[in-house]
PDB file of C-alpha atoms and ligand atoms in Angstrom:
ATOM      1  CA  VAL A 712      48.641  18.128  75.926  1.00 34.00           C
ATOM      2  CA  ALA A 713      46.463  18.244  79.014  1.00 37.00           C
ATOM      3  CA  ASP A 714      44.807  15.063  77.735  1.00 40.00           C
ATOM      4  CA  ARG A 715      47.947  13.039  78.372  1.00 39.00           C
ATOM      5  CA  SER A 716      48.040  13.787  82.088  1.00 39.00           C
ATOM      6  CA  GLU A 717      44.259  13.349  82.318  1.00 39.00           C
ATOM      7  CA  GLU A 718      44.505   9.782  81.167  1.00 40.00           C
ATOM      8  CA  ALA A 719      47.384   9.238  83.596  1.00 42.00           C
ATOM      9  CA  VAL A 720      45.241   9.629  86.722  1.00 49.00           C
ATOM     10  CA  VAL A 721      45.521   6.697  89.146  1.00 60.00           C
ATOM     11  CA  ILE A 722      48.546   5.557  87.157  1.00 71.00           C
ATOM     12  CA  ALA A 723      50.593   5.608  90.379  1.00 74.00           C
ATOM     13  CA  GLY A 724      48.101   3.381  92.204  1.00 80.00           C
ATOM     14  CA  HIS A 725      48.014   0.837  89.372  1.00 84.00           C
ATOM     15  CA  PHE A 726      51.794   0.890  89.245  1.00 78.00           C
ATOM     16  CA  GLY A 727      52.173   0.287  92.986  1.00 82.00           C
ATOM     17  CA  PHE A 728      49.730  -2.604  92.773  1.00 85.00           C
ATOM     18  CA  ALA A 729      51.727  -4.222  89.946  1.00 86.00           C
ATOM     19  CA  ALA A 730      54.935  -3.923  91.995  1.00 84.00           C
ATOM     20  CA  GLY A 731      53.190  -5.634  94.915  1.00 86.00           C
ATOM     21  CA  VAL A 732      51.995  -8.491  92.679  1.00 89.00           C
ATOM     22  CA  LYS A 733      55.562  -9.042  91.416  1.00 85.00           C
ATOM     23  CA  ALA A 734      56.495  -9.908  95.003  1.00 82.00           C
ATOM     24  CA  ARG A 735      53.924 -12.741  95.000  1.00 84.00           C
ATOM     25  CA  ALA A 736      54.253 -13.914  91.384  1.00 88.00           C
ATOM     26  CA  PRO A 737      57.981 -13.655  90.596  1.00 85.00           C
ATOM     27  CA  ALA A 738      57.691 -15.714  87.380  1.00 89.00           C
ATOM     28  CA  ALA A 739      55.675 -12.964  85.678  1.00 91.00           C
ATOM     29  CA  PRO A 740      58.044 -10.287  84.312  1.00 88.00           C
ATOM     30  CA  LEU A 741      57.798  -6.892  86.015  1.00 84.00           C
ATOM     31  CA  TRP A 742      57.436  -5.019  82.708  1.00 87.00           C
ATOM     32  CA  ALA A 743      54.420  -7.195  81.792  1.00 93.00           C
ATOM     33  CA  LEU A 744      52.848  -6.597  85.233  1.00 91.00           C
ATOM     34  CA  MET A 745      53.371  -2.844  84.841  1.00 87.00           C
ATOM     35  CA  LEU A 746      51.970  -2.917  81.304  1.00 92.00           C
ATOM     36  CA  GLY A 747      49.053  -5.084  82.458  1.00 94.00           C
ATOM     37  CA  SER A 748      48.151  -2.683  85.277  1.00 91.00           C
ATOM     38  CA  GLN A 749      47.794   0.083  82.649  1.00 90.00           C
ATOM     39  CA  TRP A 750      46.521  -2.087  79.783  1.00 94.00           C
ATOM     40  CA  LEU A 751      42.988  -0.636  79.673  1.00 94.00           C
ATOM     41  CA  ASP A 752      44.448   2.881  79.512  1.00 90.00           C
ATOM     42  CA  VAL A 753      46.949   1.783  76.849  1.00 92.00           C
ATOM     43  CA  VAL A 754      44.051   0.619  74.640  1.00 95.00           C
ATOM     44  CA  PHE A 755      42.190   3.800  75.590  1.00 92.00           C
ATOM     45  CA  VAL A 756      44.840   6.036  73.937  1.00 90.00           C
ATOM     46  CA  PRO A 757      44.241   5.071  70.274  1.00 94.00           C
ATOM     47  CA  LEU A 758      40.472   5.110  70.869  1.00 94.00           C
ATOM     48  CA  LEU A 759      40.854   8.600  72.370  1.00 91.00           C
ATOM     49  CA  VAL A 760      42.836   9.747  69.334  1.00 92.00           C
ATOM     50  CA  ALA A 761      40.198   8.219  67.054  1.00 93.00           C
ATOM     51  CA  GLY A 762      37.455  10.021  68.997  1.00 92.00           C
ATOM     52  CA  VAL A 763      35.678   6.783  69.967  1.00 93.00           C
ATOM     53  CA  GLU A 764      36.378   7.469  73.656  1.00 92.00           C
ATOM     54  CA  ARG A 765      36.888  10.916  75.158  1.00 89.00           C
ATOM     55  CA  LEU A 766      37.633  12.983  78.232  1.00 84.00           C
ATOM     56  CA  GLU A 767      35.442  15.766  79.511  1.00 85.00           C
ATOM     57  CA  PRO A 768      37.339  18.130  81.857  1.00 80.00           C
ATOM     58  CA  LEU A 769      35.176  19.368  84.734  1.00 80.00           C
ATOM     59  CA  ASP A 770      37.183  22.574  85.087  1.00 77.00           C
ATOM     60  CA  VAL A 771      38.260  23.856  81.686  1.00 72.00           C
ATOM     61  CA  SER A 772      40.651  26.334  83.302  1.00 75.00           C
ATOM     62  CA  ARG A 773      42.616  23.428  84.849  1.00 70.00           C
ATOM     63  CA  PRO A 774      42.164  20.658  82.276  1.00 66.00           C
ATOM     64  CA  GLY A 775      45.029  18.547  83.658  1.00 65.00           C
ATOM     65  CA  ALA A 776      43.868  18.589  87.284  1.00 68.00           C
ATOM     66  CA  TYR A 777      44.146  15.340  89.248  1.00 69.00           C
ATOM     67  CA  GLY A 778      40.984  13.340  88.667  1.00 73.00           C
ATOM     68  CA  GLY A 779      39.291  16.401  87.180  1.00 74.00           C
ATOM     69  CA  ALA A 780      37.527  14.691  84.312  1.00 78.00           C
ATOM     70  CA  VAL A 781      34.558  12.584  83.416  1.00 82.00           C
ATOM     71  CA  ILE A 782      36.077   9.785  81.354  1.00 84.00           C
ATOM     72  CA  HIS A 783      33.944   8.526  78.489  1.00 89.00           C
ATOM     73  CA  ALA A 784      35.868   5.284  78.006  1.00 90.00           C
ATOM     74  CA  ASP A 785      32.701   3.378  77.197  1.00 93.00           C
ATOM     75  CA  TYR A 786      34.482   0.383  75.655  1.00 95.00           C
ATOM     76  CA  THR A 787      37.826  -0.070  77.436  1.00 95.00           C
ATOM     77  CA  HIS A 788      36.403   0.807  80.870  1.00 94.00           C
ATOM     78  CA  SER A 789      33.056  -0.976  80.544  1.00 95.00           C
ATOM     79  CA  LEU A 790      32.896  -4.023  82.847  1.00 96.00           C
ATOM     80  CA  VAL A 791      32.486  -6.503  79.985  1.00 97.00           C
ATOM     81  CA  GLY A 792      35.038  -4.693  77.769  1.00 97.00           C
ATOM     82  CA  ALA A 793      37.588  -4.739  80.605  1.00 97.00           C
ATOM     83  CA  LEU A 794      37.042  -8.479  81.164  1.00 98.00           C
ATOM     84  CA  VAL A 795      37.558  -9.228  77.451  1.00 98.00           C
ATOM     85  CA  LEU A 796      40.655  -6.989  77.138  1.00 98.00           C
ATOM     86  CA  SER A 797      42.132  -8.471  80.336  1.00 98.00           C
ATOM     87  CA  ALA A 798      41.575 -12.048  79.126  1.00 98.00           C
ATOM     88  CA  LEU A 799      43.239 -11.224  75.789  1.00 98.00           C
ATOM     89  CA  PHE A 800      46.175  -9.593  77.604  1.00 98.00           C
ATOM     90  CA  GLY A 801      46.699 -12.611  79.877  1.00 97.00           C
ATOM     91  CA  ALA A 802      46.305 -15.104  77.010  1.00 98.00           C
ATOM     92  CA  SER A 803      49.015 -13.344  74.996  1.00 97.00           C
ATOM     93  CA  PHE A 804      51.583 -14.469  77.628  1.00 97.00           C
ATOM     94  CA  LEU A 805      50.437 -18.101  77.791  1.00 96.00           C
ATOM     95  CA  ALA A 806      52.932 -19.609  75.324  1.00 96.00           C
ATOM     96  CA  ARG A 807      55.975 -17.760  76.670  1.00 95.00           C
ATOM     97  CA  TYR A 808      55.402 -17.649  80.439  1.00 95.00           C
ATOM     98  CA  GLY A 809      52.947 -20.474  81.153  1.00 94.00           C
ATOM     99  CA  GLY A 810      49.444 -20.747  82.571  1.00 95.00           C
ATOM    100  CA  ARG A 811      50.042 -19.346  86.056  1.00 94.00           C
ATOM    101  CA  SER A 812      51.718 -16.169  84.797  1.00 95.00           C
ATOM    102  CA  ALA A 813      49.047 -15.763  82.087  1.00 97.00           C
ATOM    103  CA  VAL A 814      46.292 -15.928  84.733  1.00 96.00           C
ATOM    104  CA  VAL A 815      48.175 -13.541  87.047  1.00 95.00           C
ATOM    105  CA  LEU A 816      48.705 -11.053  84.182  1.00 96.00           C
ATOM    106  CA  GLY A 817      45.049 -11.278  83.129  1.00 97.00           C
ATOM    107  CA  LEU A 818      43.963 -10.602  86.727  1.00 95.00           C
ATOM    108  CA  VAL A 819      46.399  -7.686  87.044  1.00 95.00           C
ATOM    109  CA  ALA A 820      44.944  -6.211  83.828  1.00 96.00           C
ATOM    110  CA  PHE A 821      41.430  -6.507  85.299  1.00 96.00           C
ATOM    111  CA  SER A 822      42.642  -5.028  88.605  1.00 93.00           C
ATOM    112  CA  HIS A 823      42.910  -1.736  86.682  1.00 92.00           C
ATOM    113  CA  TRP A 824      39.119  -1.656  86.356  1.00 94.00           C
ATOM    114  CA  LEU A 825      38.618  -2.583  90.040  1.00 93.00           C
ATOM    115  CA  LEU A 826      41.094   0.111  91.149  1.00 90.00           C
ATOM    116  CA  ASP A 827      39.449   2.699  88.880  1.00 90.00           C
ATOM    117  CA  LEU A 828      35.985   1.880  90.287  1.00 92.00           C
ATOM    118  CA  PRO A 829      36.238   3.826  93.583  1.00 91.00           C
ATOM    119  CA  PHE A 830      37.914   6.820  91.885  1.00 88.00           C
ATOM    120  CA  HIS A 831      35.897   7.409  88.685  1.00 88.00           C
ATOM    121  CA  ARG A 832      32.805   9.610  88.688  1.00 86.00           C
ATOM    122  CA  ALA A 833      30.047   7.148  87.711  1.00 88.00           C
ATOM    123  CA  ASP A 834      31.349   7.012  84.147  1.00 88.00           C
ATOM    124  CA  MET A 835      32.104   3.281  83.742  1.00 92.00           C
ATOM    125  CA  PRO A 836      29.340   1.353  81.908  1.00 94.00           C
ATOM    126  CA  VAL A 837      28.566  -2.330  82.380  1.00 95.00           C
ATOM    127  CA  LEU A 838      28.253  -3.193  78.684  1.00 95.00           C
ATOM    128  CA  PRO A 839      30.545  -1.829  75.918  1.00 93.00           C
ATOM    129  CA  GLY A 840      29.307   1.461  74.528  1.00 91.00           C
ATOM    130  CA  GLY A 841      26.868   1.807  77.434  1.00 89.00           C
ATOM    131  CA  ALA A 842      24.500  -0.644  75.694  1.00 90.00           C
ATOM    132  CA  GLY A 843      21.253  -1.491  77.446  1.00 90.00           C
ATOM    133  CA  GLY A 844      21.155   1.799  79.341  1.00 88.00           C
ATOM    134  CA  LEU A 845      22.377   0.122  82.548  1.00 91.00           C
ATOM    135  CA  PRO A 846      23.558   2.451  85.336  1.00 90.00           C
ATOM    136  CA  LYS A 847      27.176   3.590  85.038  1.00 92.00           C
ATOM    137  CA  LEU A 848      29.628   2.693  87.800  1.00 92.00           C
ATOM    138  CA  GLY A 849      32.178   4.642  89.836  1.00 91.00           C
ATOM    139  CA  PHE A 850      32.082   5.914  93.411  1.00 90.00           C
ATOM    140  CA  GLY A 851      33.615   9.333  92.638  1.00 87.00           C
ATOM    141  CA  LEU A 852      36.489   9.448  95.139  1.00 87.00           C
ATOM    142  CA  TRP A 853      38.073  12.077  92.878  1.00 82.00           C
ATOM    143  CA  GLU A 854      35.540  14.498  94.358  1.00 84.00           C
ATOM    144  CA  LEU A 855      37.846  14.319  97.405  1.00 84.00           C
ATOM    145  CA  PRO A 856      41.353  14.768  95.905  1.00 81.00           C
ATOM    146  CA  ALA A 857      43.108  14.625  99.301  1.00 83.00           C
ATOM    147  CA  VAL A 858      41.465  11.281 100.169  1.00 87.00           C
ATOM    148  CA  ALA A 859      41.995   9.879  96.649  1.00 86.00           C
ATOM    149  CA  GLY A 860      45.631  11.017  96.617  1.00 86.00           C
ATOM    150  CA  GLY A 861      46.182   9.564 100.098  1.00 89.00           C
ATOM    151  CA  ILE A 862      44.816   6.155  99.051  1.00 89.00           C
ATOM    152  CA  GLU A 863      47.027   6.159  95.959  1.00 86.00           C
ATOM    153  CA  LEU A 864      50.019   7.053  98.091  1.00 89.00           C
ATOM    154  CA  LEU A 865      49.270   4.094 100.386  1.00 90.00           C
ATOM    155  CA  ILE A 866      49.026   1.706  97.404  1.00 88.00           C
ATOM    156  CA  VAL A 867      52.311   3.023  95.975  1.00 87.00           C
ATOM    157  CA  VAL A 868      54.203   2.714  99.267  1.00 90.00           C
ATOM    158  CA  ALA A 869      52.722  -0.708 100.127  1.00 89.00           C
ATOM    159  CA  GLY A 870      53.393  -2.055  96.602  1.00 85.00           C
ATOM    160  CA  ALA A 871      56.979  -0.767  96.577  1.00 86.00           C
ATOM    161  CA  ALA A 872      57.583  -2.158 100.090  1.00 88.00           C
ATOM    162  CA  MET A 873      56.292  -5.609  99.063  1.00 84.00           C
ATOM    163  CA  TYR A 874      58.429  -5.544  95.938  1.00 82.00           C
ATOM    164  CA  TRP A 875      61.488  -4.371  97.897  1.00 84.00           C
ATOM    165  CA  THR A 876      61.063  -7.088 100.533  1.00 84.00           C
ATOM    166  CA  ALA A 877      60.697  -9.787  97.876  1.00 80.00           C
ATOM    167  CA  ALA A 878      63.712  -8.502  95.914  1.00 80.00           C
ATOM    168  CA  ARG A 879      65.832  -8.626  99.103  1.00 82.00           C
ATOM    169  CA  ALA A 880      64.670 -12.169  99.854  1.00 80.00           C
ATOM    170  CA  VAL A 881      65.579 -13.289  96.319  1.00 76.00           C
ATOM    171  CA  ALA A 882      68.969 -11.551  96.539  1.00 79.00           C
ATOM    172  CA  GLY A 883      69.980 -13.470  99.686  1.00 80.00           C
ATOM    173  CA  PRO A 884      73.331 -12.682 101.302  1.00 85.00           C
ATOM    174  CA  ASP A 885      75.204 -11.753  98.079  1.00 85.00           C
ATOM    175  CA  ALA A 886      76.302  -8.096  98.412  1.00 89.00           C
ATOM    176  CA  ALA A 887      76.045  -7.183  94.711  1.00 87.00           C
ATOM    177  CA  MET A 888      72.585  -8.777  94.454  1.00 84.00           C
ATOM    178  CA  ARG A 889      71.465  -6.936  97.581  1.00 87.00           C
ATOM    179  CA  ARG A 890      72.628  -3.615  96.135  1.00 89.00           C
ATOM    180  CA  ARG A 891      70.639  -4.383  92.990  1.00 85.00           C
ATOM    181  CA  ALA A 892      67.547  -5.255  95.033  1.00 84.00           C
ATOM    182  CA  HIS A 893      67.820  -1.981  96.958  1.00 88.00           C
ATOM    183  CA  ALA A 894      68.259  -0.024  93.711  1.00 88.00           C
ATOM    184  CA  CYS A 895      65.212  -1.713  92.120  1.00 84.00           C
ATOM    185  CA  GLY A 896      63.073  -1.159  95.220  1.00 85.00           C
ATOM    186  CA  ALA A 897      64.074   2.496  95.413  1.00 89.00           C
ATOM    187  CA  ALA A 898      63.430   2.949  91.676  1.00 86.00           C
ATOM    188  CA  VAL A 899      59.929   1.430  91.963  1.00 83.00           C
ATOM    189  CA  LEU A 900      59.123   3.701  94.920  1.00 88.00           C
ATOM    190  CA  ALA A 901      60.577   6.811  93.249  1.00 90.00           C
ATOM    191  CA  ALA A 902      58.732   6.170  89.974  1.00 84.00           C
ATOM    192  CA  GLY A 903      55.444   5.687  91.844  1.00 84.00           C
ATOM    193  CA  LEU A 904      55.884   8.824  93.964  1.00 88.00           C
ATOM    194  CA  LEU A 905      56.952  10.870  90.944  1.00 87.00           C
ATOM    195  CA  THR A 906      53.925   9.784  88.915  1.00 81.00           C
ATOM    196  CA  LEU A 907      51.570  10.522  91.791  1.00 82.00           C
ATOM    197  CA  GLY A 908      53.241  13.898  92.428  1.00 84.00           C
ATOM    198  CA  LEU A 909      52.929  14.922  88.779  1.00 79.00           C
ATOM    199  CA  ASN A 910      49.241  13.926  88.765  1.00 74.00           C
ATOM    200  CA  LEU A 911      48.511  15.849  91.965  1.00 74.00           C
ATOM    201  CA  LEU A 912      50.215  18.927  90.546  1.00 73.00           C
ATOM    202  CA  GLY A 913      48.037  18.532  87.452  1.00 64.00           C
ATOM    203  CA  THR A 914      50.899  18.862  85.017  1.00 48.00           C
TER     204      THR A 914
HETATM  205 ZN1   ZN B 672      41.755   3.637  83.575  1.00 65.74          ZN
END
Protein backbone atom coordinates (compact mmCIF):
# COMPACT_ATOMS: atom_id res chain seq x y z
CA VAL A 1 0.00 0.00 0.00
CA ALA A 2 3.03 2.17 -0.61
CA ASP A 3 1.08 3.76 -3.47
CA ARG A 4 -1.31 5.43 -1.05
CA SER A 5 1.39 7.39 0.74
CA GLU A 6 3.10 8.16 -2.58
CA GLU A 7 0.06 9.98 -3.84
CA ALA A 8 -0.18 11.80 -0.50
CA VAL A 9 3.03 13.79 -0.99
CA VAL A 10 2.56 17.56 -0.59
CA ILE A 11 -0.84 16.81 0.91
CA ALA A 12 0.17 18.80 4.01
CA GLY A 13 1.13 21.85 1.95
CA HIS A 14 -2.15 21.81 0.01
CA PHE A 15 -4.04 21.39 3.26
CA GLY A 16 -2.29 24.34 4.93
CA PHE A 17 -3.03 26.50 1.91
CA ALA A 18 -6.74 25.61 2.04
CA ALA A 19 -6.86 26.53 5.75
CA GLY A 20 -5.27 29.90 4.93
CA VAL A 21 -7.84 30.57 2.17
CA LYS A 22 -10.70 29.84 4.61
CA ALA A 23 -9.48 32.83 6.63
CA ARG A 24 -9.99 35.10 3.59
CA ALA A 25 -13.10 33.48 2.08
CA PRO A 26 -15.24 32.47 5.08
CA ALA A 27 -18.35 31.83 2.94
CA ALA A 28 -16.71 28.82 1.28
CA PRO A 29 -17.05 25.75 3.54
CA LEU A 30 -13.77 24.44 4.98
CA TRP A 31 -14.47 20.86 3.85
CA ALA A 32 -14.91 22.06 0.24
CA LEU A 33 -11.66 24.07 0.44
CA MET A 34 -9.83 21.02 1.79
CA LEU A 35 -11.36 18.79 -0.88
CA GLY A 36 -10.58 21.38 -3.56
CA SER A 37 -6.91 21.60 -2.52
CA GLN A 38 -6.64 17.82 -3.12
CA TRP A 39 -9.13 17.57 -6.00
CA LEU A 40 -6.57 16.71 -8.70
CA ASP A 41 -5.20 13.91 -6.50
CA VAL A 42 -8.74 12.72 -5.72
CA VAL A 43 -9.41 12.30 -9.46
CA PHE A 44 -5.94 10.76 -9.80
CA VAL A 45 -6.87 7.80 -7.53
CA PRO A 46 -9.43 6.07 -9.80
CA LEU A 47 -7.20 6.74 -12.83
CA LEU A 48 -4.30 5.17 -10.90
CA VAL A 49 -6.42 2.12 -10.09
CA ALA A 50 -7.48 1.90 -13.73
CA GLY A 51 -3.83 2.11 -14.82
CA VAL A 52 -4.38 5.27 -16.89
CA GLU A 53 -2.03 7.21 -14.60
CA ARG A 54 0.79 5.67 -12.57
CA LEU A 55 3.59 6.18 -10.09
CA GLU A 56 7.17 5.17 -10.70
CA PRO A 57 9.16 4.89 -7.43
CA LEU A 58 12.75 6.09 -7.80
CA ASP A 59 13.97 3.83 -5.00
CA VAL A 60 12.15 0.51 -5.08
CA SER A 61 13.52 -0.40 -1.65
CA ARG A 62 11.71 2.63 -0.13
CA PRO A 63 8.63 2.95 -2.35
CA GLY A 64 6.77 5.21 0.11
CA ALA A 65 9.60 7.72 0.58
CA TYR A 66 8.65 11.41 0.69
CA GLY A 67 8.60 12.72 -2.86
CA GLY A 68 10.41 9.60 -4.07
CA ALA A 69 8.44 9.05 -7.24
CA VAL A 70 8.03 10.21 -10.78
CA ILE A 71 4.29 10.75 -11.09
CA HIS A 72 2.79 9.90 -14.46
CA ALA A 73 -0.46 11.79 -13.90
CA ASP A 74 -0.59 12.89 -17.52
CA TYR A 75 -4.27 13.90 -17.44
CA THR A 76 -5.08 15.18 -13.94
CA HIS A 77 -1.73 16.97 -13.54
CA SER A 78 -1.41 18.31 -17.08
CA LEU A 79 -1.80 22.11 -17.15
CA VAL A 80 -4.90 22.02 -19.37
CA GLY A 81 -6.38 19.00 -17.53
CA ALA A 82 -5.91 20.76 -14.18
CA LEU A 83 -7.62 23.92 -15.49
CA VAL A 84 -10.62 21.91 -16.75
CA LEU A 85 -10.93 19.82 -13.55
CA SER A 86 -10.61 22.96 -11.39
CA ALA A 87 -13.30 24.80 -13.38
CA LEU A 88 -15.65 21.81 -13.05
CA PHE A 89 -14.95 21.62 -9.30
CA GLY A 90 -15.68 25.32 -8.78
CA ALA A 91 -18.80 25.24 -10.98
CA SER A 92 -20.27 22.38 -8.95
CA PHE A 93 -20.60 24.79 -5.96
CA LEU A 94 -22.19 27.64 -7.92
CA ALA A 95 -25.86 26.88 -7.18
CA ARG A 96 -25.37 26.21 -3.46
CA TYR A 97 -22.70 28.72 -2.40
CA GLY A 98 -22.82 31.46 -5.05
CA GLY A 99 -20.41 32.89 -7.60
CA ARG A 100 -17.69 34.18 -5.27
CA SER A 101 -17.31 30.87 -3.43
CA ALA A 102 -17.42 28.95 -6.73
CA VAL A 103 -14.55 31.07 -8.10
CA VAL A 104 -12.57 30.74 -4.85
CA LEU A 105 -13.05 26.94 -4.85
CA GLY A 106 -12.05 26.68 -8.52
CA LEU A 107 -8.89 28.70 -7.82
CA VAL A 108 -8.08 26.59 -4.75
CA ALA A 109 -8.43 23.45 -6.90
CA PHE A 110 -5.99 24.93 -9.44
CA SER A 111 -3.64 25.99 -6.63
CA HIS A 112 -2.91 22.26 -6.25
CA TRP A 113 -1.21 22.28 -9.65
CA LEU A 114 0.72 25.49 -8.86
CA LEU A 115 1.87 24.08 -5.49
CA ASP A 116 2.88 20.77 -7.11
CA LEU A 117 4.93 22.59 -9.79
CA PRO A 118 8.03 23.38 -7.68
CA PHE A 119 8.03 19.91 -6.07
CA HIS A 120 7.41 17.47 -8.95
CA ARG A 121 10.29 16.10 -11.01
CA ALA A 122 9.50 17.45 -14.50
CA ASP A 123 6.59 15.04 -14.85
CA MET A 124 3.66 17.43 -15.41
CA PRO A 125 2.69 17.82 -19.11
CA VAL A 126 1.07 20.89 -20.63
CA LEU A 127 -1.58 19.05 -22.64
CA PRO A 128 -3.55 16.00 -21.38
CA GLY A 129 -1.77 12.74 -22.09
CA GLY A 130 1.42 14.65 -22.94
CA ALA A 131 -0.01 15.45 -26.39
CA GLY A 132 2.12 17.50 -28.75
CA GLY A 133 5.38 16.38 -27.14
CA LEU A 134 5.71 19.69 -25.25
CA PRO A 135 8.29 19.78 -22.44
CA LYS A 136 7.05 18.46 -19.09
CA LEU A 137 7.00 20.80 -16.09
CA GLY A 138 8.22 20.56 -12.50
CA PHE A 139 11.25 22.05 -10.78
CA GLY A 140 12.15 18.91 -8.79
CA LEU A 141 12.36 20.30 -5.25
CA TRP A 142 11.82 16.72 -4.04
CA GLU A 143 15.47 16.14 -4.96
CA LEU A 144 16.11 18.16 -1.77
CA PRO A 145 13.75 16.55 0.80
CA ALA A 146 14.90 18.81 3.66
CA VAL A 147 14.16 21.98 1.63
CA ALA A 148 10.87 20.58 0.28
CA GLY A 149 9.78 19.44 3.75
CA GLY A 150 10.75 22.82 5.22
CA ILE A 151 8.66 24.71 2.65
CA GLU A 152 5.68 22.45 3.32
CA LEU A 153 6.09 23.00 7.04
CA LEU A 154 6.03 26.78 6.48
CA ILE A 155 2.84 26.53 4.39
CA VAL A 156 1.17 24.35 7.04
CA VAL A 157 2.08 26.65 9.93
CA ALA A 158 1.21 29.86 8.02
CA GLY A 159 -2.12 28.40 6.80
CA ALA A 160 -3.08 27.17 10.27
CA ALA A 161 -2.08 30.52 11.82
CA MET A 162 -4.22 32.45 9.31
CA TYR A 163 -7.14 30.12 9.92
CA TRP A 164 -6.70 30.35 13.71
CA THR A 165 -6.56 34.16 13.63
CA ALA A 166 -9.69 34.36 11.48
CA ALA A 167 -11.57 31.86 13.67
CA ARG A 168 -10.72 33.95 16.77
CA ALA A 169 -11.89 37.14 15.06
CA VAL A 170 -15.20 35.49 14.11
CA ALA A 171 -15.64 34.11 17.63
CA GLY A 172 -15.39 37.57 19.24
CA PRO A 173 -15.54 37.83 23.03
CA ASP A 174 -17.86 34.82 23.62
CA ALA A 175 -15.92 32.28 25.74
CA ALA A 176 -17.50 29.13 24.28
CA MET A 177 -16.96 30.39 20.72
CA ARG A 178 -13.35 31.24 21.53
CA ARG A 179 -12.75 27.75 22.90
CA ARG A 180 -14.19 26.33 19.68
CA ALA A 181 -11.97 28.59 17.57
CA HIS A 182 -8.89 27.48 19.51
CA ALA A 183 -9.88 23.81 19.13
CA CYS A 184 -10.42 24.21 15.36
CA GLY A 185 -7.13 26.07 14.91
CA ALA A 186 -5.24 23.44 16.89
CA ALA A 187 -6.94 20.63 14.95
CA VAL A 188 -6.00 22.21 11.59
CA LEU A 189 -2.38 22.61 12.73
CA ALA A 190 -2.19 19.09 14.19
CA ALA A 191 -3.70 17.48 11.08
CA GLY A 192 -1.24 19.36 8.84
CA LEU A 193 1.79 18.46 10.97
CA LEU A 194 0.68 14.84 11.25
CA THR A 195 0.24 14.49 7.49
CA LEU A 196 3.61 16.08 6.82
CA GLY A 197 5.28 13.91 9.48
CA LEU A 198 3.82 10.72 8.02
CA ASN A 199 5.00 11.72 4.53
CA LEU A 200 8.51 12.54 5.73
CA LEU A 201 8.72 9.19 7.51
CA GLY A 202 7.63 7.55 4.25
CA THR A 203 4.94 5.44 5.85
ZN1 LIG B 1 -0.92 16.32 -6.99
